[in-house]
Amino acid sequence: MTDTTVTINLFNSLWVLLCGALVFLMTISVGLLEVGELGEGYRKSLRKTVIIICTGFFVMAAVGFNTAFAPCIGGLIGNPLYSAPFLGGFATDIPGVLQGIWWSMGPAFFNIGVTLPSYFFFETAFAAVTLALVGVIALRKMKLSSFCVFSVVYFVIIWNLPAAWIWNPTGWLYSIGMRDFAGGLVVHGAAAAAGLAIVLKIWQEEKKKGFVESPKVPVNVSPGWITIAVLLLWLGWFGFNPGSTLAWNASAGVVALTTFLCASTSFLSLMSFKYLETKKDPGLIYAANGILMGLIVITPIAGFVSPASSVVLGIICGPLYGYFERFFSKMRWFSDPVGLFPGHLVGGLFGVLMIAFFTQHPFAVASGNGNLPDGILFGGGTAAVQQLGIEALGIVAVMVTVFAISYITVWLIGKCMNGITTDYRKDDPLPAEPGK
Amino acid sequence: MTDTTVTINLFNSLWVLLCGALVFLMTISVGLLEVGELGEGYRKSLRKTVIIICTGFFVMAAVGFNTAFAPCIGGLIGNPLYSAPFLGGFATDIPGVLQGIWWSMGPAFFNIGVTLPSYFFFETAFAAVTLALVGVIALRKMKLSSFCVFSVVYFVIIWNLPAAWIWNPTGWLYSIGMRDFAGGLVVHGAAAAAGLAIVLKIWQEEKKKGFVESPKVPVNVSPGWITIAVLLLWLGWFGFNPGSTLAWNASAGVVALTTFLCASTSFLSLMSFKYLETKKDPGLIYAANGILMGLIVITPIAGFVSPASSVVLGIICGPLYGYFERFFSKMRWFSDPVGLFPGHLVGGLFGVLMIAFFTQHPFAVASGNGNLPDGILFGGGTAAVQQLGIEALGIVAVMVTVFAISYITVWLIGKCMNGITTDYRKDDPLPAEPGK
Amino acid sequence: MTDTTVTINLFNSLWVLLCGALVFLMTISVGLLEVGELGEGYRKSLRKTVIIICTGFFVMAAVGFNTAFAPCIGGLIGNPLYSAPFLGGFATDIPGVLQGIWWSMGPAFFNIGVTLPSYFFFETAFAAVTLALVGVIALRKMKLSSFCVFSVVYFVIIWNLPAAWIWNPTGWLYSIGMRDFAGGLVVHGAAAAAGLAIVLKIWQEEKKKGFVESPKVPVNVSPGWITIAVLLLWLGWFGFNPGSTLAWNASAGVVALTTFLCASTSFLSLMSFKYLETKKDPGLIYAANGILMGLIVITPIAGFVSPASSVVLGIICGPLYGYFERFFSKMRWFSDPVGLFPGHLVGGLFGVLMIAFFTQHPFAVASGNGNLPDGILFGGGTAAVQQLGIEALGIVAVMVTVFAISYITVWLIGKCMNGITTDYRKDDPLPAEPGK
């Protein structure tokens, strides 16, 4: 390698590892968000964060990194035996660890020379934060023991399939041209699909117990925790999106910009929307959800668009969230106190579809996605319409698969563990006073 | 460009963007500081933090970055039309974004090759944290709606003028040799000037209502929040000052050192000063203010002095804060529960003036400010005295301008919105118990 | 220097400074951990954090960095007069500051070109977090004034001797081949030795007052603070261990991996161990201690082992902590509410000894420790057994020395200040309700 290549590779590995640390912070922040929205005293929430992180690192190192990022078998799943468990076991010559290059980082594929530890760290933090999103929907209704078992399966195959299909250069969706910059589908959409499977199973168990409508989880907002959580999540997203270039290049800075602009605009948009609707101060929860909606929507597209497009997308976020929040609140068979569905489901999938509308080829090239055509709004024409079809196909494939595997998993868990539902009002009451 | 230049530019852009993320953390921390000093339950404080950040990114991208950092018209204000709104609109060939260099980063000016996104991100975080400082003085007395309108004006012109004059290489104060390393005047002094304008307007409205003295805002210290806030602010200052070299060079490390040493020494100095005065443990608020005073005083000069000078400056901080705190506490026409004036006003301006005393030419050269002569204490002689005059001129010009524009702004807001003052005791009472 | 050397040096200095910022975060986190474990209202804990940080930076810059990292006199202590106080006083030509290289960073020794500010910042953050660990054992029993005096001595000589012996290339233990990657002995073991000296002195004073057993410090767990503290500590450890390569090289990434894997595995191991023992949910405190035990055990060895070995070490952590926690809880002459002894003492020393068992030469070479032979489990044979002897010798030398100096120090402080013990029940009662 020339000196320049060595230098570029050092930059890329440094950038990805630092961004991984910020994504690690996001999983913590999701835990704090739950505490902020559902009541400070809720210990199970905090313990769940720790379980997710620790199980994530252990299982991803044991096998999950292979199933997601090793060369794919038939385009469907990374070879689970590609490297020995725990990134090569006790071997000292694993490509990409002390020397050499992980197969997909070489010139034949991404050509960015990121080391295996940096890549593993970053992607494992992604997997963990995805499960944390799933966890918020299960909060207070799913047994902690059932959730632990689900976690293991999650990091072996549920998170890994969409990653293998879309982020692995030998995955079938990647091969046909599907792109999802930082995980509108791989993270947010998939989290919502898994969450849907869990709430469906919970609802089936509740129905058997004679409920005609799913009991609402009580919310006990703690403004301090919620604000620190959202702002730290935002800081973490600074790693999540800009790190998804997997390289310290011109695109990484642009992504920081599109990410922060979309979040800021979305906040202003949702607050204005709610104010016009109610003529009242919308309050902290909407402030938080406005920022989050912007961050979610920009995630799959942040590396493909101009800063001005991110502002346009941010403006759309407000009414989009407001409309779908009302839509989902009419559902009587689940309780979504933290807005997983109007936020992560709607926002994530909407963002993925917008790739076909807002992409500008030069921005996509800079982030290493030169196959993407200009979007429909930027003269992409037929190629853009075709891209829309590819993205839609990817959405259907991932949502159906993740929902199905997740449902089978919780169904089996329910069989073995006598149901997955806990009665939080008896087993885990909220404390009378917060802070205990 | 040679390979070396490319590498250096990559380092500089990486450094500035990472430091920008830390400065982003500071705005969050200022919000937490308010919560810590004024009572945990104060929701408006947290919402204000979010409003400041989101308005800051939106307005700075729309026009404010131009008014501060585009080529100046007559040395007075950056050309607001220099680049299309949102850093070039939908264009893909903006210099400094995907390729090329932002005008002031080229060899003719700063010659550090920082990309536009890194530069924008860093400076916008600065603007946001400056308004957050203004916000603490208005806390609980100014209507949130009035503050929102003020924020927009703030990021269009109030923050931007001092930045254009002093940090833009075509600004008139920069041109005559004024330097302010990381914003003793551009940030702290200017925040205090804007804060003064607001408290004056509030006092005028209070007088009309028949008050003979401005009602004190009640303080309800929460030790957990205040400590985490100050320490995170300190961590954020690691980005604020060392990032202000705008380059990852030898000076950046020295600045980290002078910053941390001055803060540490200032804490020890203020605690000793108060202990000698009262013979009692000075308590947490003084611990916080001791650290902050050191951080503020070193800010304008951190890149120009030796580590030992930063210790000397830190020693001065204790009595300086102690004296001026007493001075300002005698004022009956405003309430300054968090010490904005003894801290940011006195500390910021004092630090700027100390440039003419403590600068050592080799340190200034390393941070890219080779025009600065040695200070009076280091044999600078006539040149140093002249520098003192330039710095004083800059202080007067900025303080008068920011105060005037801010006052006109709140006066107009008051006209349109039926006053800017809120009666927090009726409209926004503190909760009976914290944490709600 | 060639361009490549310059680039590598820039990377190394950047990496070390950023990691130093994360270690700074750890000291804050230790303070929050105390708050989380001992009750949110305990103001002294938070003030202590600030005192430790500020005294650390001041005293280390004044003299302590010299006693640890200047060329050693007789292998025993760094020359305290090597550079003028505060890293060269007012001089502008200190090697390693604006130009040149700190002696030990040159080709004759570590050959990594880290600048003096980066190195100072990183090591001072280490010293501060070590004293923070000592502080938790003294919490609520030692007068704050006595602790302040102890802090000064601590940063002049107590922290510095082990650092000079083991991390300074002219120290006697380094010279005979002792290695301690990120401070199993220099940080955790030494902190426990100093803590033991303090609890012994406290117990002697308590006995004089007629106690037959040391009063237990009451624990008042705050789940929010404890979780955020442990997770931020973990994030900080991302700087602590990977930064201890003092270079952005292949090893740094591997260390991030071994660190996170050992912590995750240790959590799973301790939770399983306690669950099998009690058949009950072990709760948050064990979750925290499981993570911390893994982080402590991997610290001295993180740069010498494969990822799979870190998993093996993590599995051992659970029963190791569980056993020694019971062992220490039988002691009646001190109160160790936060598990300093089963965690930092046992874990730190155990990790150091494991160097002789688990080291794999290629990993040690990558982290700059090419003298280390393969461990006993990897065919190291006689050389590994000899290494075991060297590590054991180092442990004895450091533990005895730190305990002795610490005891003499607190004994002298007790003489001058009329004892070091405070009666927290009278002088510093816990608040009736948390959060005040």
Tab-separated table of C-alpha atoms in Angstrom, chain A residues 3 6-11 13-15 17-18 20-22 24-25 28 32 35 40-43 46-47 49-51 53-55 57-58 61 85-92 97-99 115-118 120-121 144 225 228 232 433-436, chain C residues 4 7-8 11 14-15 18 22 40 220-225 227-228 231-232 234-235 238 242 248-254 256-257 260-261 263-265 267-268 271 281 283-284 287 291 306-309 311-312 315 358 360 362-363 366 378 433-434:
chain	number	residue	atom	x	y	z
A	3	ASP	CA	1.592	5.963	2.195
A	6	VAL	CA	-2.259	3.857	4.740
A	7	THR	CA	-3.136	7.346	5.927
A	8	ILE	CA	-6.648	7.222	4.493
A	9	ASN	CA	-7.220	3.830	6.086
A	10	LEU	CA	-6.030	5.151	9.460
A	11	PHE	CA	-8.468	8.052	9.172
A	13	SER	CA	-10.747	3.328	11.044
A	14	LEU	CA	-10.395	6.151	13.561
A	15	TRP	CA	-13.574	7.821	12.363
A	17	LEU	CA	-14.382	3.645	15.937
A	18	LEU	CA	-15.102	7.100	17.370
A	20	GLY	CA	-19.072	3.630	17.252
A	21	ALA	CA	-18.468	5.069	20.717
A	22	LEU	CA	-21.142	7.673	20.031
A	24	PHE	CA	-22.833	3.122	22.107
A	25	LEU	CA	-23.970	6.295	23.862
A	28	ILE	CA	-27.677	4.311	26.951
A	32	LEU	CA	-32.783	7.108	29.705
A	35	VAL	CA	-36.977	6.491	32.175
A	40	GLU	CA	-37.820	7.703	36.747
A	41	GLY	CA	-38.303	4.881	39.156
A	42	TYR	CA	-38.599	2.175	36.596
A	43	ARG	CA	-35.598	0.014	37.338
A	46	LEU	CA	-32.242	0.552	33.135
A	47	ARG	CA	-31.377	-3.083	33.627
A	49	THR	CA	-30.297	-1.334	28.640
A	50	VAL	CA	-27.381	-3.142	30.232
A	51	ILE	CA	-28.677	-6.552	29.163
A	53	ILE	CA	-25.548	-3.961	25.388
A	54	CYS	CA	-23.842	-6.943	26.998
A	55	THR	CA	-25.794	-9.580	25.104
A	57	PHE	CA	-21.414	-7.561	22.229
A	58	PHE	CA	-21.243	-11.192	23.314
A	61	ALA	CA	-18.792	-11.474	18.547
A	85	PRO	CA	-16.171	-17.279	17.227
A	86	PHE	CA	-15.072	-14.025	18.865
A	87	LEU	CA	-13.440	-12.647	15.736
A	88	GLY	CA	-11.009	-15.399	15.088
A	89	GLY	CA	-10.862	-17.118	18.453
A	90	PHE	CA	-7.319	-17.259	19.730
A	91	ALA	CA	-5.753	-16.807	16.306
A	92	THR	CA	-3.334	-13.949	15.794
A	97	VAL	CA	-7.265	-7.420	13.082
A	98	LEU	CA	-3.519	-6.993	13.486
A	99	GLN	CA	-2.792	-6.893	9.771
A	115	THR	CA	-10.049	-2.424	10.519
A	116	LEU	CA	-12.153	-5.294	11.750
A	117	PRO	CA	-12.313	-4.028	15.372
A	118	SER	CA	-13.572	-0.610	14.251
A	120	PHE	CA	-17.271	-4.736	14.505
A	121	PHE	CA	-17.570	-2.110	17.206
A	144	LEU	CA	-37.597	-9.573	31.422
A	225	TRP	CA	-34.308	12.663	32.005
A	228	ILE	CA	-30.956	14.766	28.508
A	232	LEU	CA	-27.653	12.706	24.041
A	433	GLU	CA	-42.554	8.703	44.313
A	434	PRO	CA	-40.031	9.081	41.525
A	435	GLY	CA	-36.349	8.586	42.134
A	436	LYS	CA	-36.665	5.356	44.124
C	4	THR	CA	4.823	9.504	7.190
C	7	THR	CA	1.349	11.869	10.010
C	8	ILE	CA	1.697	8.958	12.424
C	11	PHE	CA	-2.604	10.463	14.681
C	14	LEU	CA	-4.911	13.099	18.480
C	15	TRP	CA	-5.864	9.639	19.697
C	18	LEU	CA	-9.311	12.319	22.685
C	22	LEU	CA	-12.928	10.217	27.811
C	40	GLU	CA	-28.640	11.126	45.475
C	220	ASN	CA	-29.541	4.339	49.352
C	221	VAL	CA	-29.504	3.205	45.751
C	222	SER	CA	-30.688	5.609	43.045
C	223	PRO	CA	-31.175	3.512	39.913
C	224	GLY	CA	-31.039	6.389	37.452
C	225	TRP	CA	-27.697	7.696	38.646
C	227	THR	CA	-26.934	3.185	35.558
C	228	ILE	CA	-25.861	6.372	33.870
C	231	LEU	CA	-22.503	3.201	31.370
C	232	LEU	CA	-20.558	6.472	31.207
C	234	TRP	CA	-17.801	2.101	30.396
C	235	LEU	CA	-17.739	4.747	27.666
C	238	PHE	CA	-13.100	3.259	25.782
C	242	PRO	CA	-7.590	1.766	23.946
C	248	TRP	CA	-3.543	5.061	16.966
C	249	ASN	CA	-2.400	1.681	15.670
C	250	ALA	CA	-3.918	-1.745	15.006
C	251	SER	CA	-3.696	-2.598	18.688
C	252	ALA	CA	-5.924	0.302	19.762
C	253	GLY	CA	-8.905	-1.179	17.956
C	254	VAL	CA	-8.220	-4.656	19.312
C	256	ALA	CA	-11.503	-1.608	22.334
C	257	LEU	CA	-12.737	-5.061	21.424
C	260	PHE	CA	-15.976	-4.376	25.636
C	261	LEU	CA	-16.116	-8.158	25.270
C	263	ALA	CA	-17.113	-6.357	30.318
C	264	SER	CA	-20.108	-7.853	28.518
C	265	THR	CA	-19.118	-11.406	29.341
C	267	PHE	CA	-21.858	-9.034	33.325
C	268	LEU	CA	-23.470	-12.163	31.920
C	271	MET	CA	-25.653	-12.318	36.740
C	281	ASP	CA	-33.068	-11.461	39.939
C	283	GLY	CA	-30.644	-6.534	40.617
C	284	LEU	CA	-28.957	-3.386	39.465
C	287	ALA	CA	-25.359	-5.532	36.998
C	291	ILE	CA	-19.593	-4.744	34.116
C	306	SER	CA	-6.917	-12.108	21.699
C	307	PRO	CA	-10.639	-11.268	21.772
C	308	ALA	CA	-11.465	-14.882	22.638
C	309	SER	CA	-9.164	-14.743	25.674
C	311	VAL	CA	-14.195	-13.682	26.797
C	312	VAL	CA	-12.559	-16.428	28.880
C	315	ILE	CA	-16.367	-15.750	32.344
C	358	PHE	CA	-3.000	-15.310	28.469
C	360	GLN	CA	-0.065	-13.866	22.920
C	362	PRO	CA	1.783	-10.884	18.373
C	363	PHE	CA	-0.859	-8.901	20.263
C	366	ALA	CA	1.213	-4.632	18.278
C	378	PHE	CA	-0.062	-20.337	24.852
C	433	GLU	CA	-35.726	12.686	50.683
C	434	PRO	CA	-33.436	12.194	47.710
